[in-house]
Structures are given as structure tokens and as C-alpha cells.
C-alpha positions as MATLAB code, in Angstrom:
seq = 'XXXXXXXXXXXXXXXXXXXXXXXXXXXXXXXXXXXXXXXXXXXXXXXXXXXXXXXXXXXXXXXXXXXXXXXXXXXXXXXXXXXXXXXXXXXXXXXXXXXXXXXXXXXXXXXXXXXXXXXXXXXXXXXXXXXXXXXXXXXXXXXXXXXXXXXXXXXXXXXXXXXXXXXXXXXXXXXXXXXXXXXXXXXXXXXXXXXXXXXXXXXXXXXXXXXXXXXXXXXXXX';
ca = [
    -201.177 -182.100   84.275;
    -204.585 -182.626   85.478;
    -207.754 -182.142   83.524;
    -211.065 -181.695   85.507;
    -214.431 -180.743   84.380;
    -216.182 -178.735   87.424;
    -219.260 -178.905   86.305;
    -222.038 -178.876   83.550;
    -223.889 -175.423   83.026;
    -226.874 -176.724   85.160;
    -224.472 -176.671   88.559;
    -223.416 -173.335   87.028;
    -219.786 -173.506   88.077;
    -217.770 -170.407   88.371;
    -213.852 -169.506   88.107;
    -211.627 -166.997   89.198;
    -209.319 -166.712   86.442;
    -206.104 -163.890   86.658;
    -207.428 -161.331   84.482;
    -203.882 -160.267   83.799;
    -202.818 -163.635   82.339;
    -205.930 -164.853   80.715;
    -207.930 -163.840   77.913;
    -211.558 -163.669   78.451;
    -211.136 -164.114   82.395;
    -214.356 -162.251   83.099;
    -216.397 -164.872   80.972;
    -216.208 -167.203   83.906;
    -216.811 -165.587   86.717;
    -220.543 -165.045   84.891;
    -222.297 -168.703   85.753;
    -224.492 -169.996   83.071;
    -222.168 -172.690   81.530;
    -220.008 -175.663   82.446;
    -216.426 -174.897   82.820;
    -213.586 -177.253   82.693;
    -209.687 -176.574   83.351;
    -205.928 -177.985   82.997;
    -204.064 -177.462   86.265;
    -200.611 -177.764   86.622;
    -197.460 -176.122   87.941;
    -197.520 -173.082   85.342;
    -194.434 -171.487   87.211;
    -192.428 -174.644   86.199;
    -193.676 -175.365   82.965;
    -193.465 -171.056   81.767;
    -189.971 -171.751   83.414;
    -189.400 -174.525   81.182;
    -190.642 -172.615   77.859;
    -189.810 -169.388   78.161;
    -187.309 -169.272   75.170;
    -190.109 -170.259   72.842;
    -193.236 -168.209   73.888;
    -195.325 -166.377   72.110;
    -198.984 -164.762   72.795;
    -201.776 -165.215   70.143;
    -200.248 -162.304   68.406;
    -197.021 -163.579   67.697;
    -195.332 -161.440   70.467;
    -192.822 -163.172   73.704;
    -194.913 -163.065   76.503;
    -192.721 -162.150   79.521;
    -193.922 -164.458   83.210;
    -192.683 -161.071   85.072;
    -194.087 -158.392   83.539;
    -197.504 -158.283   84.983;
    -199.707 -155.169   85.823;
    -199.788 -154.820   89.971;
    -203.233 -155.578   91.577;
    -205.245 -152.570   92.375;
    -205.771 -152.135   95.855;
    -208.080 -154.591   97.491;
    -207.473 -157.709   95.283;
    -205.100 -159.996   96.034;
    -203.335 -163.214   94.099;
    -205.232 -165.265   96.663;
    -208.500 -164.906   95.366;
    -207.802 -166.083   91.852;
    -207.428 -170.033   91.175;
    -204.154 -172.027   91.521;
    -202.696 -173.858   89.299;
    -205.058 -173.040   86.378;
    -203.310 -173.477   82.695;
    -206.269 -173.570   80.516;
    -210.099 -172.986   80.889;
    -213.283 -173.380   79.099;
    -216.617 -172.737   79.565;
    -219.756 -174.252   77.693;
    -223.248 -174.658   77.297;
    -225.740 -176.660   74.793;
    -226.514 -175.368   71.561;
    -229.455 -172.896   71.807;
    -231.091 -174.441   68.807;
    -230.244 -178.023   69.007;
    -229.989 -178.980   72.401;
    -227.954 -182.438   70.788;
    -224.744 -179.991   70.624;
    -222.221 -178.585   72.600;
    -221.421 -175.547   72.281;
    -217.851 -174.364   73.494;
    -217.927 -170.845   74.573;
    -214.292 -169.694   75.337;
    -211.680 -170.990   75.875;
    -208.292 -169.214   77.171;
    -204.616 -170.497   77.859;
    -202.519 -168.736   79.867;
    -200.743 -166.500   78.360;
    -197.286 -167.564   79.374;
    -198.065 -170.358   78.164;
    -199.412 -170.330   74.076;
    -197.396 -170.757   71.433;
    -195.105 -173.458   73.748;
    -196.166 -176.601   71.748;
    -197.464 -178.356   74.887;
    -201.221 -177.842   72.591;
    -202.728 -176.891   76.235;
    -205.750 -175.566   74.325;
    -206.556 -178.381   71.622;
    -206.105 -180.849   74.574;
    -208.381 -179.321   76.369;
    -210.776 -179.507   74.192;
    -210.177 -183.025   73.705;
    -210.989 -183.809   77.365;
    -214.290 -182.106   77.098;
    -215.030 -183.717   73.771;
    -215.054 -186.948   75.869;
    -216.992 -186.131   78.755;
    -219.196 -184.516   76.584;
    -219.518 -188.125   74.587;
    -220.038 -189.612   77.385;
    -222.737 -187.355   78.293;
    -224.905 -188.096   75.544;
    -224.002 -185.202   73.036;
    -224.217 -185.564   69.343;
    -221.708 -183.098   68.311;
    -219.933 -180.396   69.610;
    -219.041 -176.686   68.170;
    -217.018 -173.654   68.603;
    -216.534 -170.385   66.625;
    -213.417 -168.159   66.240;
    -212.017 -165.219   65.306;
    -208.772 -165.919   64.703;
    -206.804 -167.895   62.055;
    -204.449 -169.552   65.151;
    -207.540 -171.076   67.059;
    -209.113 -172.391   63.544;
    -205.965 -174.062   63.072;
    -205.641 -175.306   66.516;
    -208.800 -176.810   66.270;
    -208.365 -178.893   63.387;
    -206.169 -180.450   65.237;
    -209.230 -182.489   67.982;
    -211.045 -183.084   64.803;
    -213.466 -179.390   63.817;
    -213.793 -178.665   60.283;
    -214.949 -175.579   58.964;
    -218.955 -175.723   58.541;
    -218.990 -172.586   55.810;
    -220.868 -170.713   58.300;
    -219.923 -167.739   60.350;
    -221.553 -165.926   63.289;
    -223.017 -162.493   63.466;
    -219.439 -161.627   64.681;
    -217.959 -162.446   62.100;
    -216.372 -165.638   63.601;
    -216.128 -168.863   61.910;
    -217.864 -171.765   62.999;
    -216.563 -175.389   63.684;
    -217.577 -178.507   64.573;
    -217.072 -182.579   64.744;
    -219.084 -185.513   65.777;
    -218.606 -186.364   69.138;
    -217.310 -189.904   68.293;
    -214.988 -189.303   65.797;
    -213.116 -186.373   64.421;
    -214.640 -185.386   61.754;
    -212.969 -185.904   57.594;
    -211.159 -183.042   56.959;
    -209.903 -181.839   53.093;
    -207.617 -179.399   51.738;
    -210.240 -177.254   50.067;
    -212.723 -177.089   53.120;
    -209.685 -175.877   55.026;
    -208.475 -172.907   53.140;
    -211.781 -171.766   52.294;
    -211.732 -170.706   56.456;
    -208.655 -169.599   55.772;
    -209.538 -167.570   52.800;
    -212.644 -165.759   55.143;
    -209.259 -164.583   56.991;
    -206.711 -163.615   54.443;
    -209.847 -160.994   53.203;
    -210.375 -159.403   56.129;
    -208.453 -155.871   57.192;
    -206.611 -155.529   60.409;
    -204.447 -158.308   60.615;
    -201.746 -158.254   62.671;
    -198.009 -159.179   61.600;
    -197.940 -162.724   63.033;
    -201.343 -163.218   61.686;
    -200.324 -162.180   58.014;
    -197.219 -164.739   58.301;
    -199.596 -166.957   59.298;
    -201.689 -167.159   56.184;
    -198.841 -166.627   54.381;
    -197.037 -169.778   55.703;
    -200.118 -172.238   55.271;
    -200.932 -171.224   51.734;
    -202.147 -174.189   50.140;
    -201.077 -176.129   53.141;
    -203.271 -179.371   54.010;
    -204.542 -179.451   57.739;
    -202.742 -179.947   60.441;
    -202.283 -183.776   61.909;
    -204.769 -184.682   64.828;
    -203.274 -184.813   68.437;
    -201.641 -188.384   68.818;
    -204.177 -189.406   71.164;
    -206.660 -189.017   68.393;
    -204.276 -190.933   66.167;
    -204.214 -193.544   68.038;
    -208.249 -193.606   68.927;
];
């Protein structure tokens, strides 16, 4: 795999994601923030996982079942190779933090235990380091991404957006101390809300009093 940041939201980098494999491909065709990628072979490594797949919703994702082109638009225009991608920008209100935007996997691809996303965000957290950023933060909206990002060092900050997403965050040179109880209370602003879907209710289930998850190895070993 090969990680590459193409740029920092003042060269206002754009990519052409597949909007038929990734979520959110439309957020970075936009400009306004750095974007960064994994590229790889994806047809080998969805070849190589395709037993143990599953979208963000629990569900097998299936490589050959994807929605024909509509006329005028061809495969060729969308970027090769792409397995991951996110796109970021400072902190509107303190300029000292990164703010991670979105970030999508492909969806062949999530669920596989190769932790595409979380490493992803590793790789920024380091260029972002060594860029001169105090901290950096994301919000979600989903119980899977919370828990992924536990995982590159976020803890829950007990604050939520006006979209009802959760915010996270770590210093940028260290993960940040994560505890049981700080954990579940972001896991708590899930289990109330209405809507869930199957895998999500599993989910909750499964990690009921669980502790956070272990940080990458390569954190481990930082």
C-alpha cells in the first residue's frame, strides 16, 4: 500500500472518487480542503477478502454488483488505485487543529480487518505533526467509526455537533488516555438514539461494558 497526502487545503486538491464504491465521493471533488489517500491494488486485495466483507451496515458487499455508468462517464475518469480517502481542513475556531472532514473506504473493502480507515488517519496524524498542528479532530455518526477511531488514539470530548455527531479528538503527539467510562458514555449517545440498523444494534450490544479497543501496533510501538 501506498499512503500519499496530495495536498493541504491551501493547494485545494481535488479527487475523483467512484461514486458507486465510495461513501461521500462528491465531498472531494468540492476543493477547499487537503485530501490524502491509500492506493493499492483493490481488485487483489477485495479478491483476497471477499469471504469476510461487510459494508458499514453489517451487510456483504459484493466487488460485481455495481450500478452501470450513465451515459457519458466512463471508469477512466475516476482515480486508480484509490482504497481510502480523506479530506481536511483547520479548525474554524482554533486554527491549532485539524479538522478531518470525511473520510471513506471503499466499500469492498470495510469490515476486512486490513483497518484501511484508522491507518489512514494515522498517516495524516503525522504529517499533520509535522506540520505544526496541536491536535487534530473528527466527528461521527456512527458507533463503527467512533470505535475505529479509538483505535489512532480519539477519545470522546462529550461534545456533539449540530448533527448530532459525536466529536473526537487526540493530541497530535500522542494518542490521547483513554478510560472505560469516557468510552461508553459515546456509546451510550448511540444506544439512545432511534433508527439503528441491525448490525448497529449488535454492535452496542456486543461492546456493553467493553473497554476500548487496543491502538494500531504502530502506535504501540511509538
Amino acid at each position: 500500500m501506498e499512503f500519499a497526502l496530495l495536498g493541504w487545503a491551501e493547494a485545494d486538491p481535488t479527487l475523483r472518487l467512484d461514486y458507486r464504491r465510495f461513501s461521500y465521493a462528491g465531498k472531494f471533488v468540492t476543493g477547499g480542503t487537503g485530501v490524502a489517500v491509500i492506493r493499492g491494488d483493490a481488485a487483489a486485495r477485495a479478491s483476497e477478502t471477499a469471504d469476510t466483507n461487510t459494508s458499514s451496515n453489517g451487510t456483504a458487499t459484493d466487488p460485481e454488483s455495481l450500478a452501470s455508468l450513465p451515459d457519458g462517464v466512463a471508469e477512466s475518469e475516476f482515480a486508480d488505485g484509490v482504497l481510502a480517502a480523506i479530506t481536511f481542513s483547520p479548525d474554524r475556531t482554533d486554527p491549532s487543529t485539524l479538522k478531518i472532514r470525511y473520510l471513506t473506504v471503499r466499500d469492498d473493502l470495510r469490515g476486512d480487518g486490513q483497518q484501511l480507515g484508522p491507518q489512514l488517519v494515522a498517516f495524516l496524524t503525522s504529517k499533520a505533526a509535522a506540520a505544526g498542528y496541536d491536535r487534530i479532530a473528527i466527528a461521527v455518526n456512527n458507533a463503527f467509526s467512533y470505535h475505529a477511531l479509538y483505535k489512532v488514539g480519539f477519545t470522546y470530548t462529550d461534545r456533539e455537533t449540530g448533527l448530532a455527531e459525536l466529536v473526537l479528538d487526540r493530541p497530535i503527539g500522542e494518542p490521547a488516555v483513554a478510560s472505560q467510562s469516557g468510552y461508553q458514555r459515546g456509546l451510550d449517545v448511540f444506544r439512545e438514539r432511534e433508527g439503528l440498523s441491525a448490525a448497529e444494534i449488535e454492535f452496542l450490544s456486543d461492546h456493553s461494558n467493553a473497554v476500548p479497543p487496543t491502538l494500531l501496533p504502530s502506535l504501540r510501538q511509538s
